[in-house]
Amino acid sequence: MSVPFLAIILALLLPAVHRGPDAVIAGRLIVEPPTLINLGFEWEISGDVNRNATVEVKYREAGAQDWSEALPLLRIGGERVFRVAEHLDYTVPDGFAGSILDLKPETEYECSFTMLDPDGVEGSAARTVKMRTRGEPKAAADGRILHVYPPDWKGEKQEPASTGILAAYYGAGRGDWNIVWERKVRPGDILLVHAGMYRADRLNYVDPLMTPFDGTYNLSLKGTPDRPIVIRAAGDGEVIFDGNGCHRLFDVMASQHHIFEGLTIRNADVAFFAGQKGVLGATGLTVRNCRFEDVGIGITTEYAGSKDFYIADNIFLGRDDRFRLIGWYNPGMYGAHPLRSYYAVKVYGSGHVICHNAIAYFHDGICISTYGTPEPEEDRKAVAIDFYNNDIHMSGDDFIETDGGVHNIRIMRNRGVNSAHAGLSAQPVFGGPAYFIRNVLYNVASGVAFKFMAKPAGMFVYHNTVISEHLVRDPHSNTHFRNNLLLGSDTPGRGIAAFANATAYSSYDYDAYRPNRRAEAQYAWFAPASPRAREYSPGASDWQIFGTLEELSAATGQEAHGVEVDYDIFEDLRGPVAGRRHAVYHAVDLDFRLKTGAKAVDAGIRLPTVNDDFAGAAPDLGALEAGRPQPHYGPRRPLDQPFYR
């Protein structure tokens, strides 16, 4: 809602006086850890009982003259997030939160925030901060080179040379002497690991790779941001770390600023164990350009203090069925899948970036730890976490889970094909915002494109292309849909969308839907009648059912600019075959581009920093803008296509 210019001037310049409970009182501005391309902020408030305060955001590169508009911060507070079975019950504190999206890495920005309220603003209503985005972690230019060789190396060796990484990393010995660490690596050191097979025999007391009994490489030393410890393939052939069936292969939960790159890691339950809840976690862990095969978990941390991971350009291949889409609950002939591969990546903490990875054959693809009630300390909350440009094939449960995220969770430009149960999950989000932007989902067999459960609060759903239904009826709060495409699969008896609103201030507009051809009840709607009410337990009679989008819009005032479409909006795309729940589809066979002149072209609304580069008269609906390059999904290096074959 626009505010008269005079009211803005008065709010900014007049001395603070108490104006009543509807006036907003500006508190602390919290700056979250920067990532490579995004900056996140939280602004604590009190007052604003009528929830009509807003925060405008502008930004510019340091030294530039002109400002650019960003998305406004999201007003949060009062939403209840709960799940009775686990005794979870959390109320979101009052404030604003939000991100400035898609910035340049390693660049300083000036960020301006202006709080506005027709009822008045008490305290400092304008704030400006300078922030620098992170760059990709890099090895020290003058790092000491240590050469690592497999036990069966036959050629010449470059000095200093060690057999196995523990000898180079710690100066460890065999047997009981593997814990004697008298010659540790220093910050900035680079371990060049030469080609060969590194397969420890944990039952051999004096195995030359020095991991007796457990087969685990425990790496606990500390690099620095400018001088990380690097463990890198030397480039003379494939480097394979075979866990030989061990439970944890690399335990790095006490480490700081390590880079692992160019390695093949296989045959272990957990490839990288990077943190345990309530115990300890890693800082500055980088894993890039690696290949994971036959693992149960790729990389995991559940420690709230874990920070600034960079997991990029990897391939993760799990152990699940390659030929049938099977979930953890299936009523059909196959039953539930065994939990042989749990997830590729799971994180908690802050500042993590998981991007350009290719993932297949796991229960879940990429996750935030469900965790539970956020810790009270700011540096122990799940904030400023980015998952973008990942390519996910065949998930037994969900492609991506933001479960447990608190503020500024950014899920952007990911592609997921074949999920047994859900596409993108928020189960729950503790206030948000969680941004779901320009993701492509195809064949979510259950019809749960967005798993908004456990009463999550604070979701932006912008510009997604979804070939599935959105059917969850667990009420969620403060949710906002814009510029999406949702096309049904014609599964008998299913409608296309359910809108389960615990709050009356959720909003939906400029979206397009393709109703299923075998259902009359296409749209289900629930929302509290009162603007300030919150309702989490609707009964059957509380739902309104509509056969068309026009009927829904007329009754609710939502989707005033929404449209119904069909598959003819695409260049060449059809939906999954109805009723084939276990079928497998391949991204290389799917074309999500919009056809010139289609109903979804130029049918959206501008969203600053999300679609500033739109090509026509207005932004297109869905993930792909006509006339603009398609996103690059998965690793940024040449791969055999598809990566999982």
PDB file of N, CA, C and O in Angstrom, residues 348 368-370 374 382-383 385 402-407 409 428-432:
ATOM      1  N   TYR A 348      22.898 -27.353   8.764  1.00  0.00           N
ATOM      2  CA  TYR A 348      22.267 -26.417   9.674  1.00  0.00           C
ATOM      3  C   TYR A 348      23.318 -25.363   9.979  1.00  0.00           C
ATOM      4  O   TYR A 348      24.511 -25.539   9.697  1.00  0.00           O
ATOM      5  N   ILE A 368      17.917 -28.701   4.757  1.00  0.00           N
ATOM      6  CA  ILE A 368      18.276 -28.091   6.035  1.00  0.00           C
ATOM      7  C   ILE A 368      17.781 -29.037   7.119  1.00  0.00           C
ATOM      8  O   ILE A 368      16.712 -29.632   7.002  1.00  0.00           O
ATOM      9  N   SER A 369      18.547 -29.195   8.166  1.00  0.00           N
ATOM     10  CA  SER A 369      18.129 -30.070   9.264  1.00  0.00           C
ATOM     11  C   SER A 369      16.807 -29.584   9.855  1.00  0.00           C
ATOM     12  O   SER A 369      16.624 -28.389  10.112  1.00  0.00           O
ATOM     13  N   THR A 370      15.889 -30.503  10.070  1.00  0.00           N
ATOM     14  CA  THR A 370      14.606 -30.156  10.675  1.00  0.00           C
ATOM     15  C   THR A 370      14.806 -29.510  12.048  1.00  0.00           C
ATOM     16  O   THR A 370      14.092 -28.592  12.431  1.00  0.00           O
ATOM     17  N   PRO A 374      14.413 -22.835  17.042  1.00  0.00           N
ATOM     18  CA  PRO A 374      15.694 -22.160  16.830  1.00  0.00           C
ATOM     19  C   PRO A 374      16.362 -21.782  18.142  1.00  0.00           C
ATOM     20  O   PRO A 374      15.698 -21.449  19.134  1.00  0.00           O
ATOM     21  N   ALA A 382      19.466 -21.068  11.803  1.00  0.00           N
ATOM     22  CA  ALA A 382      19.592 -21.440  10.395  1.00  0.00           C
ATOM     23  C   ALA A 382      19.132 -20.263   9.543  1.00  0.00           C
ATOM     24  O   ALA A 382      17.943 -20.095   9.257  1.00  0.00           O
ATOM     25  N   VAL A 383      20.090 -19.432   9.152  1.00  0.00           N
ATOM     26  CA  VAL A 383      19.797 -18.245   8.346  1.00  0.00           C
ATOM     27  C   VAL A 383      20.822 -18.149   7.218  1.00  0.00           C
ATOM     28  O   VAL A 383      21.899 -18.754   7.272  1.00  0.00           O
ATOM     29  N   ILE A 385      21.039 -19.200   3.970  1.00  0.00           N
ATOM     30  CA  ILE A 385      21.407 -20.465   3.354  1.00  0.00           C
ATOM     31  C   ILE A 385      20.887 -20.471   1.922  1.00  0.00           C
ATOM     32  O   ILE A 385      19.710 -20.194   1.679  1.00  0.00           O
ATOM     33  N   THR A 402      13.624 -27.212   3.110  1.00  0.00           N
ATOM     34  CA  THR A 402      14.041 -26.065   3.911  1.00  0.00           C
ATOM     35  C   THR A 402      13.651 -26.251   5.370  1.00  0.00           C
ATOM     36  O   THR A 402      13.740 -25.313   6.164  1.00  0.00           O
ATOM     37  N   ASP A 403      13.223 -27.448   5.726  1.00  0.00           N
ATOM     38  CA  ASP A 403      12.726 -27.753   7.066  1.00  0.00           C
ATOM     39  C   ASP A 403      13.741 -27.303   8.127  1.00  0.00           C
ATOM     40  O   ASP A 403      14.917 -27.666   8.064  1.00  0.00           O
ATOM     41  N   GLY A 404      13.285 -26.535   9.091  1.00  0.00           N
ATOM     42  CA  GLY A 404      14.178 -26.063  10.140  1.00  0.00           C
ATOM     43  C   GLY A 404      14.795 -24.710   9.857  1.00  0.00           C
ATOM     44  O   GLY A 404      15.424 -24.122  10.733  1.00  0.00           O
ATOM     45  N   GLY A 405      14.630 -24.191   8.645  1.00  0.00           N
ATOM     46  CA  GLY A 405      15.159 -22.869   8.331  1.00  0.00           C
ATOM     47  C   GLY A 405      14.432 -21.778   9.106  1.00  0.00           C
ATOM     48  O   GLY A 405      13.245 -21.896   9.423  1.00  0.00           O
ATOM     49  N   VAL A 406      15.142 -20.711   9.414  1.00  0.00           N
ATOM     50  CA  VAL A 406      14.568 -19.611  10.199  1.00  0.00           C
ATOM     51  C   VAL A 406      14.341 -18.385   9.306  1.00  0.00           C
ATOM     52  O   VAL A 406      13.214 -18.031   9.004  1.00  0.00           O
ATOM     53  N   HIS A 407      15.413 -17.734   8.856  1.00  0.00           N
ATOM     54  CA  HIS A 407      15.272 -16.554   8.008  1.00  0.00           C
ATOM     55  C   HIS A 407      16.180 -16.656   6.785  1.00  0.00           C
ATOM     56  O   HIS A 407      17.275 -17.223   6.839  1.00  0.00           O
ATOM     57  N   ILE A 409      16.211 -18.107   3.635  1.00  0.00           N
ATOM     58  CA  ILE A 409      16.555 -19.364   2.984  1.00  0.00           C
ATOM     59  C   ILE A 409      16.213 -19.186   1.501  1.00  0.00           C
ATOM     60  O   ILE A 409      15.062 -18.901   1.155  1.00  0.00           O
ATOM     61  N   PRO A 428       9.067 -27.398   9.262  1.00  0.00           N
ATOM     62  CA  PRO A 428       8.502 -26.100   8.929  1.00  0.00           C
ATOM     63  C   PRO A 428       9.591 -25.098   8.590  1.00  0.00           C
ATOM     64  O   PRO A 428      10.781 -25.416   8.585  1.00  0.00           O
ATOM     65  N   VAL A 429       9.184 -23.841   8.347  1.00  0.00           N
ATOM     66  CA  VAL A 429      10.057 -22.667   8.335  1.00  0.00           C
ATOM     67  C   VAL A 429       9.613 -21.774   9.481  1.00  0.00           C
ATOM     68  O   VAL A 429       8.420 -21.563   9.690  1.00  0.00           O
ATOM     69  N   PHE A 430      10.585 -21.244  10.244  1.00  0.00           N
ATOM     70  CA  PHE A 430      10.297 -20.525  11.488  1.00  0.00           C
ATOM     71  C   PHE A 430      10.262 -19.011  11.271  1.00  0.00           C
ATOM     72  O   PHE A 430      11.028 -18.268  11.871  1.00  0.00           O
ATOM     73  N   GLY A 431       9.391 -18.546  10.390  1.00  0.00           N
ATOM     74  CA  GLY A 431       9.203 -17.109  10.204  1.00  0.00           C
ATOM     75  C   GLY A 431       9.579 -16.637   8.827  1.00  0.00           C
ATOM     76  O   GLY A 431       8.958 -15.741   8.281  1.00  0.00           O
ATOM     77  N   GLY A 432      10.677 -17.147   8.300  1.00  0.00           N
ATOM     78  CA  GLY A 432      11.090 -16.836   6.957  1.00  0.00           C
ATOM     79  C   GLY A 432      11.762 -15.475   6.832  1.00  0.00           C
ATOM     80  O   GLY A 432      12.155 -14.856   7.821  1.00  0.00           O
TER      81      GLY A 432
END
